[in-house]
mmCIF file of C-alpha atoms in Angstrom:
data_model
loop_
_atom_site.group_PDB
_atom_site.id
_atom_site.type_symbol
_atom_site.label_atom_id
_atom_site.label_comp_id
_atom_site.label_asym_id
_atom_site.label_seq_id
_atom_site.Cartn_x
_atom_site.Cartn_y
_atom_site.Cartn_z
ATOM 1 C CA GLU K 29 84.728 71.887 134.534
ATOM 2 C CA ALA K 30 81.869 71.511 132.077
ATOM 3 C CA MET K 31 82.323 72.208 128.393
ATOM 4 C CA PHE K 32 79.806 74.327 126.514
ATOM 5 C CA CYS K 33 79.118 74.497 122.790
ATOM 6 C CA ALA K 34 80.391 77.744 121.290
ATOM 7 C CA ILE K 35 77.323 77.922 119.066
ATOM 8 C CA SER K 36 74.397 76.892 121.314
ATOM 9 C CA GLY K 37 75.874 77.604 124.717
ATOM 10 C CA GLU K 38 74.685 74.228 125.999
ATOM 11 C CA ILE K 39 76.576 71.124 127.080
ATOM 12 C CA PRO K 40 77.213 69.138 123.885
ATOM 13 C CA GLU K 41 76.062 65.533 123.624
ATOM 14 C CA VAL K 42 78.780 64.722 121.033
ATOM 15 C CA PRO K 43 81.554 67.298 121.619
ATOM 16 C CA VAL K 44 84.234 68.135 119.032
ATOM 17 C CA VAL K 45 87.052 70.689 119.215
ATOM 18 C CA SER K 46 88.524 72.856 116.463
ATOM 19 C CA LYS K 47 92.204 72.126 115.862
ATOM 20 C CA SER K 48 92.908 75.711 114.811
ATOM 21 C CA SER K 49 90.993 77.712 117.428
ATOM 22 C CA GLY K 50 90.368 75.245 120.268
ATOM 23 C CA HIS K 51 86.632 76.046 120.424
ATOM 24 C CA VAL K 52 84.272 73.256 121.523
ATOM 25 C CA PHE K 53 81.173 72.591 119.449
ATOM 26 C CA GLU K 54 78.214 70.248 119.264
ATOM 27 C CA LYS K 55 79.159 67.986 116.366
ATOM 28 C CA ARG K 56 75.854 68.119 114.459
ATOM 29 C CA LEU K 57 75.629 71.905 114.775
ATOM 30 C CA VAL K 58 79.149 72.713 113.604
ATOM 31 C CA GLU K 59 79.006 70.195 110.734
ATOM 32 C CA ALA K 60 75.757 71.707 109.548
ATOM 33 C CA TYR K 61 77.314 75.201 109.712
ATOM 34 C CA ILE K 62 80.398 74.069 107.799
ATOM 35 C CA ASP K 63 78.263 72.368 105.108
ATOM 36 C CA GLU K 64 76.304 75.584 104.647
ATOM 37 C CA ASN K 65 79.038 78.244 104.985
ATOM 38 C CA GLY K 66 82.424 76.467 104.711
ATOM 39 C CA LYS K 67 84.061 78.567 107.430
ATOM 40 C CA HIS K 68 84.654 78.712 111.176
ATOM 41 C CA PRO K 69 81.461 79.798 113.011
ATOM 42 C CA ILE K 70 83.433 82.012 115.458
ATOM 43 C CA THR K 71 86.558 83.297 113.700
ATOM 44 C CA GLY K 72 85.170 83.229 110.149
ATOM 45 C CA GLU K 73 88.275 81.509 108.783
ATOM 46 C CA PRO K 74 87.931 78.744 106.161
ATOM 47 C CA MET K 75 87.231 75.427 107.823
ATOM 48 C CA SER K 76 86.399 71.834 106.896
ATOM 49 C CA LYS K 77 85.191 68.830 108.839
ATOM 50 C CA ASP K 78 88.758 67.478 108.876
ATOM 51 C CA ASP K 79 89.666 70.353 111.261
ATOM 52 C CA LEU K 80 87.353 68.869 113.918
ATOM 53 C CA LEU K 81 88.678 66.561 116.605
ATOM 54 C CA ALA K 82 86.360 64.338 118.636
ATOM 55 C CA VAL K 83 86.505 64.739 122.409
ATOM 56 C CA VAL K 84 86.108 61.641 124.576
ATOM 57 C CA THR K 85 83.963 62.442 127.617
ATOM 58 C CA THR K 86 82.002 60.534 130.231
ATOM 59 C CA LYS K 87 78.320 60.286 129.421
ATOM 60 C CA THR K 88 76.274 62.312 131.869
ATOM 61 C CA SER K 89 72.534 62.603 132.213
ATOM 62 C CA LYS K 90 71.048 66.009 131.729
ATOM 63 C CA PRO K 91 69.662 67.447 134.927
ATOM 64 C CA ARG K 92 65.923 67.691 135.161
ATOM 65 C CA PRO K 93 64.443 71.124 134.692
ATOM 66 C CA PRO K 94 63.309 72.773 137.933
ATOM 67 C CA SER K 95 59.677 72.296 136.913
ATOM 68 C CA ALA K 96 60.161 68.489 137.012
ATOM 69 C CA THR K 97 61.730 68.270 140.458
ATOM 70 C CA SER K 98 58.510 68.687 142.460
ATOM 71 C CA ILE K 99 55.289 66.684 142.627
ATOM 72 C CA PRO K 100 53.148 69.516 141.197
ATOM 73 C CA GLY K 101 55.652 69.903 138.360
ATOM 74 C CA ILE K 102 55.590 66.170 137.594
ATOM 75 C CA LEU K 103 51.788 66.196 137.658
ATOM 76 C CA SER K 104 51.812 69.172 135.306
ATOM 77 C CA LEU K 105 54.122 67.321 132.891
ATOM 78 C CA LEU K 106 51.936 64.213 133.035
ATOM 79 C CA GLN K 107 48.841 66.351 132.419
ATOM 80 C CA GLY K 108 50.516 67.925 129.395
ATOM 81 C CA GLU K 109 51.453 64.533 127.986
ATOM 82 C CA TRP K 110 47.904 63.262 128.636
ATOM 83 C CA ASP K 111 46.394 66.262 126.850
ATOM 84 C CA ALA K 112 48.755 65.744 123.903
ATOM 85 C CA LEU K 113 47.781 62.061 123.769
ATOM 86 C CA MET K 114 44.065 62.941 123.831
ATOM 87 C CA LEU K 115 44.522 65.503 121.038
ATOM 88 C CA GLU K 116 46.370 62.932 118.951
ATOM 89 C CA THR K 117 43.644 60.329 119.618
ATOM 90 C CA HIS K 118 40.976 62.863 118.612
ATOM 91 C CA ALA K 119 42.833 63.582 115.382
ATOM 92 C CA TYR K 120 43.034 59.834 114.642
ATOM 93 C CA LYS K 121 39.296 59.452 115.300
ATOM 94 C CA GLN K 122 38.554 62.284 112.886
ATOM 95 C CA GLN K 123 40.712 60.620 110.242
ATOM 96 C CA ILE K 124 38.996 57.260 110.827
ATOM 97 C CA GLU K 125 35.547 58.882 110.536
ATOM 98 C CA SER K 126 36.582 60.599 107.318
ATOM 99 C CA LEU K 127 37.897 57.312 105.906
ATOM 100 C CA ARG K 128 34.676 55.553 106.970
ATOM 101 C CA GLN K 129 32.567 58.124 105.129
ATOM 102 C CA GLU K 130 34.724 57.826 102.019
ATOM 103 C CA LEU K 131 34.460 54.029 102.156
ATOM 104 C CA SER K 132 30.680 54.212 102.609
ATOM 105 C CA HIS K 133 30.394 56.559 99.630
ATOM 106 C CA SER K 134 32.573 54.259 97.505
ATOM 107 C CA LEU K 135 30.488 51.205 98.454
ATOM 108 C CA TYR K 136 27.292 53.091 97.630
ATOM 109 C CA GLN K 137 28.671 54.034 94.211
ATOM 110 C CA HIS K 138 29.752 50.417 93.654
ATOM 111 C CA ASP K 139 26.288 49.114 94.563
ATOM 112 C CA ALA K 140 24.619 51.690 92.306
ATOM 113 C CA SER K 141 26.934 50.692 89.463
ATOM 114 C CA LEU K 142 26.044 47.021 89.921
ATOM 115 C CA ARG K 143 22.328 47.882 89.817
ATOM 116 C CA VAL K 144 22.752 49.836 86.595
ATOM 117 C CA ILE K 145 24.804 47.027 85.036
ATOM 118 C CA SER K 146 22.195 44.446 86.098
ATOM 119 C CA ARG K 147 19.387 46.528 84.576
ATOM 120 C CA LEU K 148 21.303 47.007 81.323
ATOM 121 C CA ILE K 149 22.063 43.282 81.093
ATOM 122 C CA LYS K 150 18.379 42.489 81.660
ATOM 123 C CA GLU K 151 17.301 44.948 78.954
ATOM 124 C CA ARG K 152 19.920 43.507 76.607
ATOM 125 C CA ASP K 153 18.697 39.945 77.245
ATOM 126 C CA GLU K 154 15.091 41.010 76.658
ATOM 127 C CA ALA K 155 16.060 42.671 73.379
ATOM 128 C CA VAL K 156 18.010 39.583 72.263
ATOM 129 C CA GLN K 157 15.087 37.356 73.271
ATOM 130 C CA ALA K 158 12.651 39.514 71.317
ATOM 131 C CA ALA K 159 14.889 39.383 68.235
ATOM 132 C CA ARG K 160 15.101 35.582 68.472
ATOM 133 C CA ASN K 161 11.327 35.349 68.810
ATOM 134 C CA VAL K 162 10.870 37.381 65.651
ATOM 135 C CA GLN K 163 13.435 35.253 63.856
ATOM 136 C CA ALA K 164 12.102 31.878 65.021
ATOM 137 C CA ASN K 165 8.347 32.455 65.100
ATOM 138 C CA GLY K 166 7.686 35.605 63.119
ATOM 139 C CA ILE K 167 6.146 37.231 66.159
ATOM 140 C CA ALA K 168 7.266 40.836 66.161
ATOM 141 C CA ALA K 169 6.478 41.632 69.766
ATOM 142 C CA ALA K 170 9.000 42.508 72.433
ATOM 143 C CA PRO K 171 8.420 41.085 75.917
ATOM 144 C CA THR K 172 7.681 44.532 77.314
ATOM 145 C CA ALA K 173 5.060 45.159 74.610
ATOM 146 C CA ALA K 174 3.067 41.990 75.344
ATOM 147 C CA PRO K 175 1.052 43.390 78.323
ATOM 148 C CA ALA K 176 0.060 46.477 76.279
ATOM 149 C CA ARG K 177 -1.018 44.249 73.402
ATOM 150 C CA ALA K 178 -3.090 42.086 75.747
ATOM 151 C CA ALA K 179 -4.728 45.123 77.363
ATOM 152 C CA ALA K 180 -5.592 46.623 73.975
ATOM 153 C CA ALA K 181 -7.055 43.332 72.707
ATOM 154 C CA SER K 182 -9.134 42.712 75.845
ATOM 155 C CA SER K 183 -10.449 46.296 75.920
ATOM 156 C CA SER K 184 -11.516 46.244 72.280
ATOM 157 C CA GLY K 185 -12.562 42.585 72.265
ATOM 158 C CA ALA K 186 -11.081 42.318 68.771
ATOM 159 C CA LEU K 187 -10.180 38.605 68.747
ATOM 160 C CA PRO K 188 -10.299 37.099 65.251
ATOM 161 C CA GLY K 189 -11.988 33.863 66.296
ATOM 162 C CA LEU K 190 -11.596 30.457 64.630
ATOM 163 C CA SER K 191 -11.089 30.458 60.889
ATOM 164 C CA SER K 192 -12.469 27.789 58.582
ATOM 165 C CA ASP K 193 -9.000 26.205 58.487
ATOM 166 C CA HIS K 194 -8.956 25.958 62.271
ATOM 167 C CA VAL K 195 -12.426 24.411 62.366
ATOM 168 C CA ALA K 196 -11.443 21.902 59.681
ATOM 169 C CA ALA K 197 -8.275 20.938 61.579
ATOM 170 C CA ILE K 198 -10.258 20.463 64.809
ATOM 171 C CA ASP K 199 -12.889 18.316 63.080
ATOM 172 C CA SER K 200 -10.195 16.208 61.406
ATOM 173 C CA ALA K 201 -8.430 15.622 64.718
ATOM 174 C CA SER K 202 -11.702 14.754 66.427
ATOM 175 C CA LYS K 203 -12.596 12.140 63.803
ATOM 176 C CA ARG K 204 -9.128 10.640 63.915
ATOM 177 C CA LEU K 205 -9.118 10.360 67.691
ATOM 178 C CA SER K 206 -12.686 9.070 67.869
ATOM 179 C CA LYS K 207 -11.803 6.246 65.531
ATOM 180 C CA ALA K 208 -8.696 5.458 67.538
ATOM 181 C CA ARG K 209 -10.688 5.335 70.793
ATOM 182 C CA LYS K 210 -13.052 2.719 69.388
ATOM 183 C CA ASP K 211 -10.130 0.424 68.511
ATOM 184 C CA LYS K 212 -8.158 1.212 71.656
ATOM 185 C CA LYS K 213 -7.140 -1.715 73.840
ATOM 186 C CA SER K 214 -5.499 -1.848 77.223
ATOM 187 C CA HIS K 215 -1.740 -1.659 77.097
ATOM 188 C CA PRO K 216 -0.197 -5.047 77.874
ATOM 189 C CA ASN K 217 2.344 -3.426 80.241
ATOM 190 C CA LEU K 218 -0.238 -1.402 82.143
ATOM 191 C CA VAL K 219 0.602 -1.588 85.856
ATOM 192 C CA LYS K 220 -2.171 -2.701 88.172
ATOM 193 C CA LYS K 221 -3.029 -1.244 91.562
ATOM 194 C CA GLU K 222 -0.977 -3.846 93.431
ATOM 195 C CA GLY K 223 2.073 -3.085 91.324
ATOM 196 C CA ILE K 224 1.842 0.662 91.992
ATOM 197 C CA ALA K 225 1.866 -0.019 95.737
ATOM 198 C CA GLU K 226 5.278 -1.655 95.336
ATOM 199 C CA TYR K 227 6.874 1.408 93.699
ATOM 200 C CA SER K 228 9.853 2.897 95.564
ATOM 201 C CA ASN K 229 12.080 5.932 95.082
ATOM 202 C CA ILE K 230 15.262 5.058 93.147
ATOM 203 C CA SER K 231 16.761 8.562 92.758
ATOM 204 C CA SER K 232 16.212 12.181 93.705
ATOM 205 C CA HIS K 233 17.466 15.255 91.851
ATOM 206 C CA PRO K 234 17.350 18.873 93.112
ATOM 207 C CA LEU K 235 16.652 20.554 89.776
ATOM 208 C CA HIS K 236 15.392 23.945 90.948
ATOM 209 C CA LYS K 237 16.796 26.749 93.097
ATOM 210 C CA ALA K 238 17.169 25.952 96.786
ATOM 211 C CA SER K 239 16.068 29.505 97.632
ATOM 212 C CA HIS K 240 12.644 28.805 96.027
ATOM 213 C CA PRO K 241 12.156 25.038 96.413
ATOM 214 C CA GLY K 242 9.240 23.123 94.987
ATOM 215 C CA ILE K 243 8.006 21.645 91.683
ATOM 216 C CA ASN K 244 4.444 22.502 90.615
ATOM 217 C CA THR K 245 4.156 20.548 87.370
ATOM 218 C CA ILE K 246 5.846 17.813 85.347
ATOM 219 C CA ASP K 247 5.453 16.347 81.855
ATOM 220 C CA ILE K 248 7.170 13.613 79.809
ATOM 221 C CA ASP K 249 8.107 14.127 76.173
ATOM 222 C CA GLY K 250 5.873 11.819 74.125
ATOM 223 C CA ARG K 251 8.423 11.694 71.304
ATOM 224 C CA ASN K 252 11.338 10.884 73.647
ATOM 225 C CA ASP K 253 10.294 9.501 77.007
ATOM 226 C CA HIS K 254 13.823 9.957 78.368
ATOM 227 C CA ILE K 255 13.208 13.711 78.624
ATOM 228 C CA ILE K 256 11.194 15.158 81.520
ATOM 229 C CA ALA K 257 10.134 18.804 81.928
ATOM 230 C CA THR K 258 9.485 20.293 85.363
ATOM 231 C CA GLY K 259 8.057 23.694 86.289
ATOM 232 C CA GLY K 260 9.184 25.134 89.605
ATOM 233 C CA VAL K 261 8.325 27.741 92.184
ATOM 234 C CA ASP K 262 11.530 29.531 91.138
ATOM 235 C CA GLY K 263 9.962 30.409 87.750
ATOM 236 C CA ASP K 264 12.215 28.080 85.731
ATOM 237 C CA VAL K 265 11.416 25.178 83.413
ATOM 238 C CA VAL K 266 14.036 22.428 83.639
ATOM 239 C CA LEU K 267 14.536 19.722 81.007
ATOM 240 C CA PHE K 268 16.005 16.584 82.574
ATOM 241 C CA ASN K 269 17.290 13.397 80.919
ATOM 242 C CA LYS K 270 16.246 10.612 83.283
ATOM 243 C CA THR K 271 18.500 8.071 81.560
ATOM 244 C CA ASN K 272 21.716 10.083 81.791
ATOM 245 C CA GLN K 273 20.465 11.778 84.967
ATOM 246 C CA GLU K 274 21.606 15.203 83.835
ATOM 247 C CA VAL K 275 19.984 18.560 83.124
ATOM 248 C CA VAL K 276 19.540 19.139 79.398
ATOM 249 C CA ALA K 277 18.449 22.769 79.586
ATOM 250 C CA LYS K 278 17.132 25.360 82.027
ATOM 251 C CA LEU K 279 14.522 27.710 80.550
ATOM 252 C CA SER K 280 14.376 30.982 82.478
ATOM 253 C CA GLY K 281 11.962 33.760 81.577
ATOM 254 C CA HIS K 282 8.944 33.677 83.867
ATOM 255 C CA LYS K 283 8.893 36.244 86.662
ATOM 256 C CA LYS K 284 6.805 34.068 89.004
ATOM 257 C CA GLU K 285 6.299 30.359 89.649
ATOM 258 C CA VAL K 286 5.408 28.023 86.788
ATOM 259 C CA THR K 287 1.961 26.432 87.055
ATOM 260 C CA SER K 288 1.921 24.067 84.067
ATOM 261 C CA VAL K 289 4.332 22.691 81.446
ATOM 262 C CA ARG K 290 3.503 20.604 78.359
ATOM 263 C CA PHE K 291 5.400 19.019 75.437
ATOM 264 C CA HIS K 292 3.985 19.274 71.921
ATOM 265 C CA SER K 293 3.000 15.864 70.574
ATOM 266 C CA SER K 294 4.706 16.188 67.185
ATOM 267 C CA GLU K 295 6.955 19.275 67.198
ATOM 268 C CA ASP K 296 9.925 20.283 69.314
ATOM 269 C CA ILE K 297 7.937 22.868 71.279
ATOM 270 C CA ILE K 298 7.338 23.255 75.014
ATOM 271 C CA ALA K 299 4.583 25.390 76.549
ATOM 272 C CA SER K 300 4.702 26.779 80.081
ATOM 273 C CA SER K 301 2.207 28.878 82.050
ATOM 274 C CA SER K 302 2.927 31.022 85.073
ATOM 275 C CA ARG K 303 1.475 33.178 87.811
ATOM 276 C CA ASP K 304 3.002 36.184 86.023
ATOM 277 C CA ASN K 305 -0.111 36.119 83.723
ATOM 278 C CA THR K 306 1.865 34.808 80.741
ATOM 279 C CA VAL K 307 2.321 31.673 78.664
ATOM 280 C CA LYS K 308 5.605 31.001 76.903
ATOM 281 C CA LEU K 309 6.370 28.765 73.929
ATOM 282 C CA TRP K 310 9.943 27.448 73.953
ATOM 283 C CA ARG K 311 11.708 26.301 70.765
ATOM 284 C CA PRO K 312 15.315 25.042 70.472
ATOM 285 C CA SER K 313 17.629 27.512 68.744
ATOM 286 C CA GLY K 314 20.123 24.875 67.574
ATOM 287 C CA ASP K 315 22.965 25.797 69.944
ATOM 288 C CA GLY K 316 21.636 23.972 72.991
ATOM 289 C CA LYS K 317 19.582 27.000 74.012
ATOM 290 C CA TYR K 318 15.893 27.833 73.654
ATOM 291 C CA THR K 319 14.048 30.905 72.415
ATOM 292 C CA SER K 320 10.631 31.843 73.737
ATOM 293 C CA ALA K 321 7.508 33.601 72.495
ATOM 294 C CA ALA K 322 5.309 35.186 75.150
ATOM 295 C CA PHE K 323 1.477 35.239 75.245
ATOM 296 C CA ALA K 324 0.187 37.803 77.741
ATOM 297 C CA ASP K 325 -3.518 37.835 76.940
ATOM 298 C CA HIS K 326 -4.806 36.922 80.415
ATOM 299 C CA THR K 327 -5.244 39.466 83.209
ATOM 300 C CA SER K 328 -4.505 37.114 86.114
ATOM 301 C CA ASP K 329 -2.528 33.968 86.972
ATOM 302 C CA VAL K 330 -2.452 31.425 84.139
ATOM 303 C CA THR K 331 -3.242 28.091 85.790
ATOM 304 C CA GLY K 332 -2.962 25.641 82.897
ATOM 305 C CA VAL K 333 -1.834 25.153 79.298
ATOM 306 C CA SER K 334 -2.301 22.328 76.804
ATOM 307 C CA PHE K 335 -1.883 21.673 73.079
ATOM 308 C CA HIS K 336 -4.883 20.715 70.969
ATOM 309 C CA PRO K 337 -4.438 17.384 69.142
ATOM 310 C CA CYS K 338 -4.700 19.194 65.789
ATOM 311 C CA GLY K 339 -1.187 20.499 66.479
ATOM 312 C CA ASN K 340 -1.364 24.240 65.792
ATOM 313 C CA LEU K 341 -3.694 25.330 68.621
ATOM 314 C CA MET K 342 -3.043 25.879 72.322
ATOM 315 C CA VAL K 343 -5.585 26.354 75.093
ATOM 316 C CA THR K 344 -4.946 28.225 78.362
ATOM 317 C CA SER K 345 -6.925 28.746 81.559
ATOM 318 C CA SER K 346 -6.609 31.539 84.094
ATOM 319 C CA LEU K 347 -7.786 32.851 87.441
ATOM 320 C CA ASP K 348 -9.402 35.723 85.503
ATOM 321 C CA LYS K 349 -12.210 33.124 84.978
ATOM 322 C CA THR K 350 -11.519 32.708 81.256
ATOM 323 C CA TRP K 351 -9.958 30.191 78.912
ATOM 324 C CA MET K 352 -8.395 31.129 75.591
ATOM 325 C CA LEU K 353 -7.519 29.393 72.356
ATOM 326 C CA HIS K 354 -4.274 30.468 70.627
ATOM 327 C CA ASP K 355 -2.699 29.867 67.237
ATOM 328 C CA ILE K 356 0.889 28.871 68.070
ATOM 329 C CA ASN K 357 2.131 29.429 64.513
ATOM 330 C CA ARG K 358 0.846 33.005 64.335
ATOM 331 C CA GLY K 359 1.410 33.760 68.009
ATOM 332 C CA GLN K 360 -2.135 35.086 68.291
ATOM 333 C CA ALA K 361 -5.120 34.652 70.625
ATOM 334 C CA LEU K 362 -8.122 33.473 68.629
ATOM 335 C CA THR K 363 -11.047 33.221 71.028
ATOM 336 C CA LYS K 364 -11.832 33.827 74.680
ATOM 337 C CA SER K 365 -14.580 32.435 76.845
#
């Protein structure tokens, strides 16, 4: 004879019997009732879990409900389980789509933050560079103000021209060089044509960015022939010690490729021209770095730059079909032709 739980009326999976009343209960149900009420669920008398006695029975499988004993019933159960699975899958897909949108929004915010940080760092560097230029050269012009200054000067045509001091310095340099040319003799170590044909490559050094390869210009420091300056397509000027075979400094500031680079003959100054319409003068700041002063007086690509032998003048040429003479000490364009 089957036993039935006095609480649920169903066959208990883990049956227990009350020692005092003899009622059979499902263990989890009667224990929960005792924990909550502390009395017998049928008689109402005080009762504890110690009054329960486990009943040893043979495990039996629950009979299938009538709806699961026929093929249509089984199909109906399978259809219900399939529908539940599809609903659960749909809910998961909605959660995944929501997470994907949140992730996309977070990545967008991260990218926007990086752009803002990059812009602020660039503005900070430009401000620091402008302050160093003022300190080193006395040129109170921020990099962003140079194009406006050039446009104003070209529109008004108000270039000061050569002063009497400039003319005197040019004449003095011309006389000195003319005299030296008359006494000039061939260098005893001058290589002849046959010797040049025997030259071979002894080393190669990738000094500029691989993403913008190519070197447009090169110059050797006349005061220290161990130092070489190169101007690259990447917009950088690289100072290289050919003896130690190591990079001394990398001068970054041009926005487009460098077209010409020159060392000053007597001072520690380097000039570079670029397709960004500017010329920069680089001076060492004493901590292994260089400060720059920008000349933006041309309206097109600057194709060449060179120092005048008098020492304080610089000449530039441009695709705007003009050349200009600059005073490097004052940071000022003097004349344009």
